[in-house]
Short mmCIF file of C-alpha atoms in Angstrom, two decimals:
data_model
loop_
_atom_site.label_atom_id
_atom_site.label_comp_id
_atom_site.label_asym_id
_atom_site.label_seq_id
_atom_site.Cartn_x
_atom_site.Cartn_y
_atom_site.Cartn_z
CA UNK A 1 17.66 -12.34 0.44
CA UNK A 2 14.26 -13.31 1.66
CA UNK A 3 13.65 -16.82 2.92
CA UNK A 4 10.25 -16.55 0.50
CA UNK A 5 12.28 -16.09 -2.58
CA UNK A 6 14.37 -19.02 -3.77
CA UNK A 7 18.25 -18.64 -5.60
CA UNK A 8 17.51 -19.35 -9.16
CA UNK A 9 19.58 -22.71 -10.35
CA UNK A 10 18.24 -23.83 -13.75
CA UNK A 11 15.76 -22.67 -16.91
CA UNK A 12 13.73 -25.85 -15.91
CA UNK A 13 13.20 -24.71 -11.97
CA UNK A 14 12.19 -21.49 -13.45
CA UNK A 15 9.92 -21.98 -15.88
CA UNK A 16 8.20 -25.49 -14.67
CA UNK A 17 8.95 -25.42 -10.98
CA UNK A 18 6.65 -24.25 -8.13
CA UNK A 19 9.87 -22.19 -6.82
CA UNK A 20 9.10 -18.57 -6.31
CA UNK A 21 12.18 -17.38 -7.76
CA UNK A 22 12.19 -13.59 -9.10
CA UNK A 23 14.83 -12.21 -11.01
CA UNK A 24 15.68 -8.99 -9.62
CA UNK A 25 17.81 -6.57 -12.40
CA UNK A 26 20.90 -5.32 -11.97
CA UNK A 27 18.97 -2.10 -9.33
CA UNK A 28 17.35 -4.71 -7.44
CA UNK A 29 13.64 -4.29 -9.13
CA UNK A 30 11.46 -6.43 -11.15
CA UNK A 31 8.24 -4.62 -13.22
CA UNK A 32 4.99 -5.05 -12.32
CA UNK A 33 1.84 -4.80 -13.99
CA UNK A 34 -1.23 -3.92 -12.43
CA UNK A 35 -4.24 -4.19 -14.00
CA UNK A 36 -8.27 -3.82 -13.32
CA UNK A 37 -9.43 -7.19 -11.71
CA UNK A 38 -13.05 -6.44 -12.88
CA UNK A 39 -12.28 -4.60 -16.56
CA UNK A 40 -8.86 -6.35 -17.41
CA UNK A 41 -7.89 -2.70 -17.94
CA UNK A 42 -3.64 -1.70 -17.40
CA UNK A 43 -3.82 0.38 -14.42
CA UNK A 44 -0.01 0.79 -14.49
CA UNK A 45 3.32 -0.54 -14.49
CA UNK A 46 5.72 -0.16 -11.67
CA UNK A 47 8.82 -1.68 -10.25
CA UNK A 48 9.54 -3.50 -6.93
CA UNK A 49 12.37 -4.42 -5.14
CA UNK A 50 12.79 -7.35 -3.15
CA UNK A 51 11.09 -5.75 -0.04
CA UNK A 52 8.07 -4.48 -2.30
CA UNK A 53 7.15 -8.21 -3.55
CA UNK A 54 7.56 -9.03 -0.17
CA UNK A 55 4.84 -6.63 1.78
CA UNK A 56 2.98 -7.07 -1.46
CA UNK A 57 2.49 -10.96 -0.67
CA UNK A 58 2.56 -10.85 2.89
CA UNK A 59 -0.02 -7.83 2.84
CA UNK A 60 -2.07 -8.90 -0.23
CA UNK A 61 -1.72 -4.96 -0.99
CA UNK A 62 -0.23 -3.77 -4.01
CA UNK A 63 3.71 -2.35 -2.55
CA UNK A 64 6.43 -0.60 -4.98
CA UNK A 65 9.79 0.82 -5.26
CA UNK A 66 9.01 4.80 -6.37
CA UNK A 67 12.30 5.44 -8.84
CA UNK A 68 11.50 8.70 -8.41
CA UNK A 69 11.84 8.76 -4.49
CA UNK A 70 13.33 5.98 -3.68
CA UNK A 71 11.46 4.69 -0.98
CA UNK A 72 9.16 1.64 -0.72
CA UNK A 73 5.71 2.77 -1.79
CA UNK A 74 2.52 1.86 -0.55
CA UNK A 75 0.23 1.99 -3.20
CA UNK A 76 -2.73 4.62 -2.27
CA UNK A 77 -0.69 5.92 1.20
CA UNK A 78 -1.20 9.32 -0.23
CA UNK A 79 -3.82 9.13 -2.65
CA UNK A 80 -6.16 6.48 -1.14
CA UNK A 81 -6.28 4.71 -3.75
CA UNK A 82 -4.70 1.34 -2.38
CA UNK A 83 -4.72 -1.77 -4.69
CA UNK A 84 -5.90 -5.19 -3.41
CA UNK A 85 -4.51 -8.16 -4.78
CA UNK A 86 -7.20 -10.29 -6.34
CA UNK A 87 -4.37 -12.56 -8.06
CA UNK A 88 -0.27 -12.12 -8.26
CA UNK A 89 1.15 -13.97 -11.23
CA UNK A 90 4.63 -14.15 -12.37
CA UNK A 91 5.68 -15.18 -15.81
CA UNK A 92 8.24 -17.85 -17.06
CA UNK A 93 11.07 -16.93 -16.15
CA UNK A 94 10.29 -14.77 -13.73
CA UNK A 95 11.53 -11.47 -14.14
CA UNK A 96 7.73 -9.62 -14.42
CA UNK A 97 5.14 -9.60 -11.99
CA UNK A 98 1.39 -9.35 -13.08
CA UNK A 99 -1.40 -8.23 -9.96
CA UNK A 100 -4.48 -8.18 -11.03
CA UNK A 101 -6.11 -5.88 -8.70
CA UNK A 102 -9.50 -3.93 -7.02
CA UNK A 103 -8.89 -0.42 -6.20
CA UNK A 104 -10.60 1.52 -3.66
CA UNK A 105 -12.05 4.80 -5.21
CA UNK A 106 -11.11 3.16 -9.03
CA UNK A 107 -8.06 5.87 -10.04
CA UNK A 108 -4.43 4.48 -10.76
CA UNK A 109 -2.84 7.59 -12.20
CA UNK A 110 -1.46 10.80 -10.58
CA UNK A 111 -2.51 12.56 -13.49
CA UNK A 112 -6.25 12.05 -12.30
CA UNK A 113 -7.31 9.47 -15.00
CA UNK A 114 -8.89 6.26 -14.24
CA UNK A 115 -5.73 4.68 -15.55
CA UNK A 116 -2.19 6.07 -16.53
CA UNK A 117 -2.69 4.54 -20.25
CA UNK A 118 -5.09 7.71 -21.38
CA UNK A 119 -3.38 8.35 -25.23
CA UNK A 120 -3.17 6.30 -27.98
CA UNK A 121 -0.82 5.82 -30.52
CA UNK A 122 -1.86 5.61 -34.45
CA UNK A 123 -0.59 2.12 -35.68
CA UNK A 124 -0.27 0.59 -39.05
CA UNK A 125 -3.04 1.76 -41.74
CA UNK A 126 -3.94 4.83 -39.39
CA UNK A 127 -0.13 5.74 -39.14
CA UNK A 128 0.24 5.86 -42.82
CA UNK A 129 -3.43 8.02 -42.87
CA UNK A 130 -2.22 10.15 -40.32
CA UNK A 131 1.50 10.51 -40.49
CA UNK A 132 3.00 13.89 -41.36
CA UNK A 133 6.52 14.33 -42.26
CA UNK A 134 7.19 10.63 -40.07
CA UNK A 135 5.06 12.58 -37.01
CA UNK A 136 1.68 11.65 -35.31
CA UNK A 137 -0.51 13.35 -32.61
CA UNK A 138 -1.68 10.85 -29.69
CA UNK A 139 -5.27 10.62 -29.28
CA UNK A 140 -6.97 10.56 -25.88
CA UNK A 141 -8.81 7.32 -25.02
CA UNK A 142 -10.03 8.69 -21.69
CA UNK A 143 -11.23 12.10 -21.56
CA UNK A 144 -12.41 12.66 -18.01
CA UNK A 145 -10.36 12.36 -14.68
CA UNK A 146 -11.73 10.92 -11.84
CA UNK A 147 -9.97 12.93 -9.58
CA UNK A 148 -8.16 16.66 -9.00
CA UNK A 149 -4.17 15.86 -8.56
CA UNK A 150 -3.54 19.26 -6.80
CA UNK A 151 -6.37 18.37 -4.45
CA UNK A 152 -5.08 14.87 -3.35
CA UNK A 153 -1.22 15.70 -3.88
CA UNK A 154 -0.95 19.34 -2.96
CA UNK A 155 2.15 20.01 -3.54
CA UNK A 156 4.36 17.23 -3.30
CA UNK A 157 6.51 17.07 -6.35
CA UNK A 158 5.47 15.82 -9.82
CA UNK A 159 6.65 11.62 -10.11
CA UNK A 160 7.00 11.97 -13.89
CA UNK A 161 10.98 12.20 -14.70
CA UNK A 162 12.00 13.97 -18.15
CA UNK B 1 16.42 9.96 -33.07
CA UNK B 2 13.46 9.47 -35.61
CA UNK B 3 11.00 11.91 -36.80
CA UNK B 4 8.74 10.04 -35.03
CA UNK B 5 9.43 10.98 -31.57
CA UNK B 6 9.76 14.50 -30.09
CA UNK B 7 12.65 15.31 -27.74
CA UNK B 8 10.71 15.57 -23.50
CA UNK B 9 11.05 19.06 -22.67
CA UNK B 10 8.23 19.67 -20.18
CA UNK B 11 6.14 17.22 -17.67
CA UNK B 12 3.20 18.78 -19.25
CA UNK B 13 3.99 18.38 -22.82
CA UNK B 14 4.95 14.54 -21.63
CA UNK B 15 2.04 14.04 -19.66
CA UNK B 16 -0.97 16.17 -21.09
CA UNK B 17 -0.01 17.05 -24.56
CA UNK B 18 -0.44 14.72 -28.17
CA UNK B 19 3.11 14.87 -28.36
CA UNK B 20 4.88 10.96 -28.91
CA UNK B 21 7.96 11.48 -26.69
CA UNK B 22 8.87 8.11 -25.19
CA UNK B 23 11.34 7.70 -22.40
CA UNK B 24 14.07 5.10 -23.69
CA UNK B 25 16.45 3.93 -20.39
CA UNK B 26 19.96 4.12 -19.87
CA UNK B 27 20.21 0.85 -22.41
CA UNK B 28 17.49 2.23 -24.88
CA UNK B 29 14.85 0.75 -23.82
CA UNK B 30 11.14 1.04 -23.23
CA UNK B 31 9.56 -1.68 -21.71
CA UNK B 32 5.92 -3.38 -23.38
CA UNK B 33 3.25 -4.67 -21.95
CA UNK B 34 1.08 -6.92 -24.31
CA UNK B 35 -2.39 -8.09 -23.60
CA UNK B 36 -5.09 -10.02 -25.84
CA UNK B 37 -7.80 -7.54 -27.42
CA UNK B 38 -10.47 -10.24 -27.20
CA UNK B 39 -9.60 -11.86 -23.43
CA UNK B 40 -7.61 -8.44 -22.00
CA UNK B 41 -4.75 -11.56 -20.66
CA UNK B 42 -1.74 -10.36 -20.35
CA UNK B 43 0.29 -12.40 -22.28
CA UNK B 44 4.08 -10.83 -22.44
CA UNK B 45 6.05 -7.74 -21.04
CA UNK B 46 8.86 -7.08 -23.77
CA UNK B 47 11.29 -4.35 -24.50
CA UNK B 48 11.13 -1.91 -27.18
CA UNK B 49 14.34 0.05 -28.32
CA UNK B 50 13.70 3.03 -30.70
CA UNK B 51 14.06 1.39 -33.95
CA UNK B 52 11.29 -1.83 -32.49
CA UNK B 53 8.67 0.78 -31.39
CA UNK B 54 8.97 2.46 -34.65
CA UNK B 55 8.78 -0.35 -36.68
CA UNK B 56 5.66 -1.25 -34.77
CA UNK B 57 4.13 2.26 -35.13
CA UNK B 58 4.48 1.41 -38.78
CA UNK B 59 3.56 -1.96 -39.61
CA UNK B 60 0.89 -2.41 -37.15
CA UNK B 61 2.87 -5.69 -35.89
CA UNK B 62 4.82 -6.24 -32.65
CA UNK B 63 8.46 -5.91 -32.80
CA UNK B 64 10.58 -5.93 -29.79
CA UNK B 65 14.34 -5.88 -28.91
CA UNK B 66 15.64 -9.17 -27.88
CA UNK B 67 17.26 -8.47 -24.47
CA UNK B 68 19.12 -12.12 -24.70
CA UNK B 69 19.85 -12.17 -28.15
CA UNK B 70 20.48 -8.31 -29.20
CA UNK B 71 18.42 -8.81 -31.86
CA UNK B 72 15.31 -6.16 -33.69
CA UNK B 73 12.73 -9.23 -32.85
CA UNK B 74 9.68 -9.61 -35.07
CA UNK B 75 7.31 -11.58 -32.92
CA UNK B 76 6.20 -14.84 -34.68
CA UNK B 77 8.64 -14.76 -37.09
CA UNK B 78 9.94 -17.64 -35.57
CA UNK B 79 7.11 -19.17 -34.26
CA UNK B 80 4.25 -17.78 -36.61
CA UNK B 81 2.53 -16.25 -33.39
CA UNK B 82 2.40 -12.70 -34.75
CA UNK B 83 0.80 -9.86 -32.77
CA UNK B 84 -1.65 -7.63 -34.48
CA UNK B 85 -1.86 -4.54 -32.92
CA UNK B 86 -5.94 -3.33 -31.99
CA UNK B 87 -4.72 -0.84 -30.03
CA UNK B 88 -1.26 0.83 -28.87
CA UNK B 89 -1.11 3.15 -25.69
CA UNK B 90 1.69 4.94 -23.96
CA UNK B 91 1.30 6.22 -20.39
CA UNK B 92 0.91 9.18 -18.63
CA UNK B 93 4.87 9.70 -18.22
CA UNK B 94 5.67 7.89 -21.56
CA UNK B 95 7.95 4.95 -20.28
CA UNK B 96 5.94 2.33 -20.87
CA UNK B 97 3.59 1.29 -23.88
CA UNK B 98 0.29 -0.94 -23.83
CA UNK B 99 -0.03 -3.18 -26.91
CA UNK B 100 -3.41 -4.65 -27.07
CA UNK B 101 -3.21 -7.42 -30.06
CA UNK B 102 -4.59 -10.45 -31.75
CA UNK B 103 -2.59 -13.54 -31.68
CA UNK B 104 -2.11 -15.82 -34.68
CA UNK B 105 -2.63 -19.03 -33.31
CA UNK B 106 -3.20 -17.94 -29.37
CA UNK B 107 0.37 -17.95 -28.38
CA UNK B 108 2.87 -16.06 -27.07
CA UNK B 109 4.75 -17.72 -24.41
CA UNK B 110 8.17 -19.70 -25.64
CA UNK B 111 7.66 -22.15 -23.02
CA UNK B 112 3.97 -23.41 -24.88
CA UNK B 113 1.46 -21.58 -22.77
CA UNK B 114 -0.96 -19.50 -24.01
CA UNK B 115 0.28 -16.73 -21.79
CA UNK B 116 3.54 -15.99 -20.30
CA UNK B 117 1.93 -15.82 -16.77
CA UNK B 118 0.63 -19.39 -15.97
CA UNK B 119 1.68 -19.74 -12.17
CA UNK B 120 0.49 -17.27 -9.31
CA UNK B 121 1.91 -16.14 -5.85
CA UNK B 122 -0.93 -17.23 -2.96
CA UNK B 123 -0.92 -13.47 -1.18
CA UNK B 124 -2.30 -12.05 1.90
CA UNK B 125 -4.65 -14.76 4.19
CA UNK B 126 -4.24 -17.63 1.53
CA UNK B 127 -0.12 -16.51 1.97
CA UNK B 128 -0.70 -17.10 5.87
CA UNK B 129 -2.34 -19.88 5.56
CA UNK B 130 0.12 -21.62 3.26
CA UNK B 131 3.82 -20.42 4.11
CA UNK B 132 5.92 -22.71 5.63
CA UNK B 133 8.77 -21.11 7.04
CA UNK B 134 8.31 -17.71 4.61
CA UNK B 135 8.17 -20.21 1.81
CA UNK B 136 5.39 -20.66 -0.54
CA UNK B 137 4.86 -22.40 -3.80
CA UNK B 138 3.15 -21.12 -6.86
CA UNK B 139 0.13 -22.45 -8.21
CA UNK B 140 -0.41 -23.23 -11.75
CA UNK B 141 -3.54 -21.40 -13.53
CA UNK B 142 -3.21 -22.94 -16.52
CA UNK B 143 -1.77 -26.45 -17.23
CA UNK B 144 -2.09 -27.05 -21.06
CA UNK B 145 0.49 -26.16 -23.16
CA UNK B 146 -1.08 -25.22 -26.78
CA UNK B 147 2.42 -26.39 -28.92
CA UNK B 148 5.08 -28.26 -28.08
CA UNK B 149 8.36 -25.63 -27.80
CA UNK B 150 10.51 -28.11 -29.15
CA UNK B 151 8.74 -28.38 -32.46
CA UNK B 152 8.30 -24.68 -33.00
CA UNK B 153 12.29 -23.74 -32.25
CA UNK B 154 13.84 -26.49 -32.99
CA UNK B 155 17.27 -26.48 -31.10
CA UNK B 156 17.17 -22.95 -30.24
CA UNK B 157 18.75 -21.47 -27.69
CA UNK B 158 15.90 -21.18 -24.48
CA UNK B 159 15.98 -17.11 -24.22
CA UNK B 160 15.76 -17.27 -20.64
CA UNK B 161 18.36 -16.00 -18.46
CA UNK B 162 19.79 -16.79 -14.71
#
């Protein structure tokens, strides 16, 4: 374990100490939210293990764990699209990390949208208006991609596991 | 498996299609991100199992699954602080959902704050600047609690875990 990561003792030096002390889950990772520094918008949500949080403190650049891959991911490598920290957050007891972030070139998904949370899902009155047989279609909230996948990716596989 | 959801059978039909076809994890879970509709804070990360994202589909509230107690949890039940859901998003791969919601009463962290993430992680130069020996210490963003923990739960058991 990293000297910049402290073994977690009590509830009370979690929650209401100044002790940086993340709990990582039973692979190692902790989720991370990144959203839009500037719109407040959820870019995504990925996962980092210890090493990730590290680079990602020490760099002040957004770092995961890719589940997919498993390798240590940084954020916009590939893509360009790499995520400065504007402020890292964690929550009370410390097992979720928020980054609010700026991204150069404004595109968080590997679909191509601006961010990976395009579709919405009908809730409550609209559910019941909508609903067939217990079933509901997602409707897009974001119509237009920002950029072409197959021309930043090529043809490196496809992140999304079924 | 409900109606509700259709079984993944394609990274398209995940990814670009109206399909609903969540990805639960090896304990039935999909984790929740939940942020305020009016300030876009994030205020909680939870975890849905199938039966909590339905019943949130349905009644336009948040329900989660209690990863401490076991527990279908209807947030504010307890504490009166229920979610309203504005708006509910999946993402592009479908294992993870956005709630954006109105708070009853602003809360939604069990320790009093407003938001779950009051202290953040000094990164990159301000990281340099302040580590002593790879150690930092967090910084609080927000200092005043909005209810007193002990009056809303009583003697309940503090749901954080080591």
């Amino acid at each position: 374990m990293s000297q910049l990561f402290k073994p977690r003792q009590s509830v009370e030096q979690v929650e209401e100490s100044a002790d940086l002390a993340p709990k990582f889950d039973a692979d190692g990772l902790i989720p991370a939210v990144t959203t839009d520094w500037a719109s407040g918008e959820l870019l995504m949500v990925g996962y980092m293990n210890a090493e990730a949080h590290e680079k990602t403190i020490a760099t002040g650049e957004a770092h995961y764990f890719s589940r997919s891959r498993e390798v240590l991911w940084h954020k916009g490598a590939t893509s360009g699209f790499v995520q400065r920290i504007r402020e890292l957050l964690v929550d009370d007891d410390q097992d979720c990390i928020w980054l609010r972030v700026d991204v150069e070139g404004g595109a968080s998904c590997h679909v191509g949208y601006r961010s990976c949370f395009y579709r919405r899902v009908p809730t409550g009155k609209e559910f019941g208006a909508t609903e067939v047989d217990g079933r509901i279609d997602l409707v897009w909230t974001d119509t237009e991609k920002v950029f072409d996948p197959e021309e930043v990716y090529g043809d490196a596989p496809n992140p999304t596991i079924l």
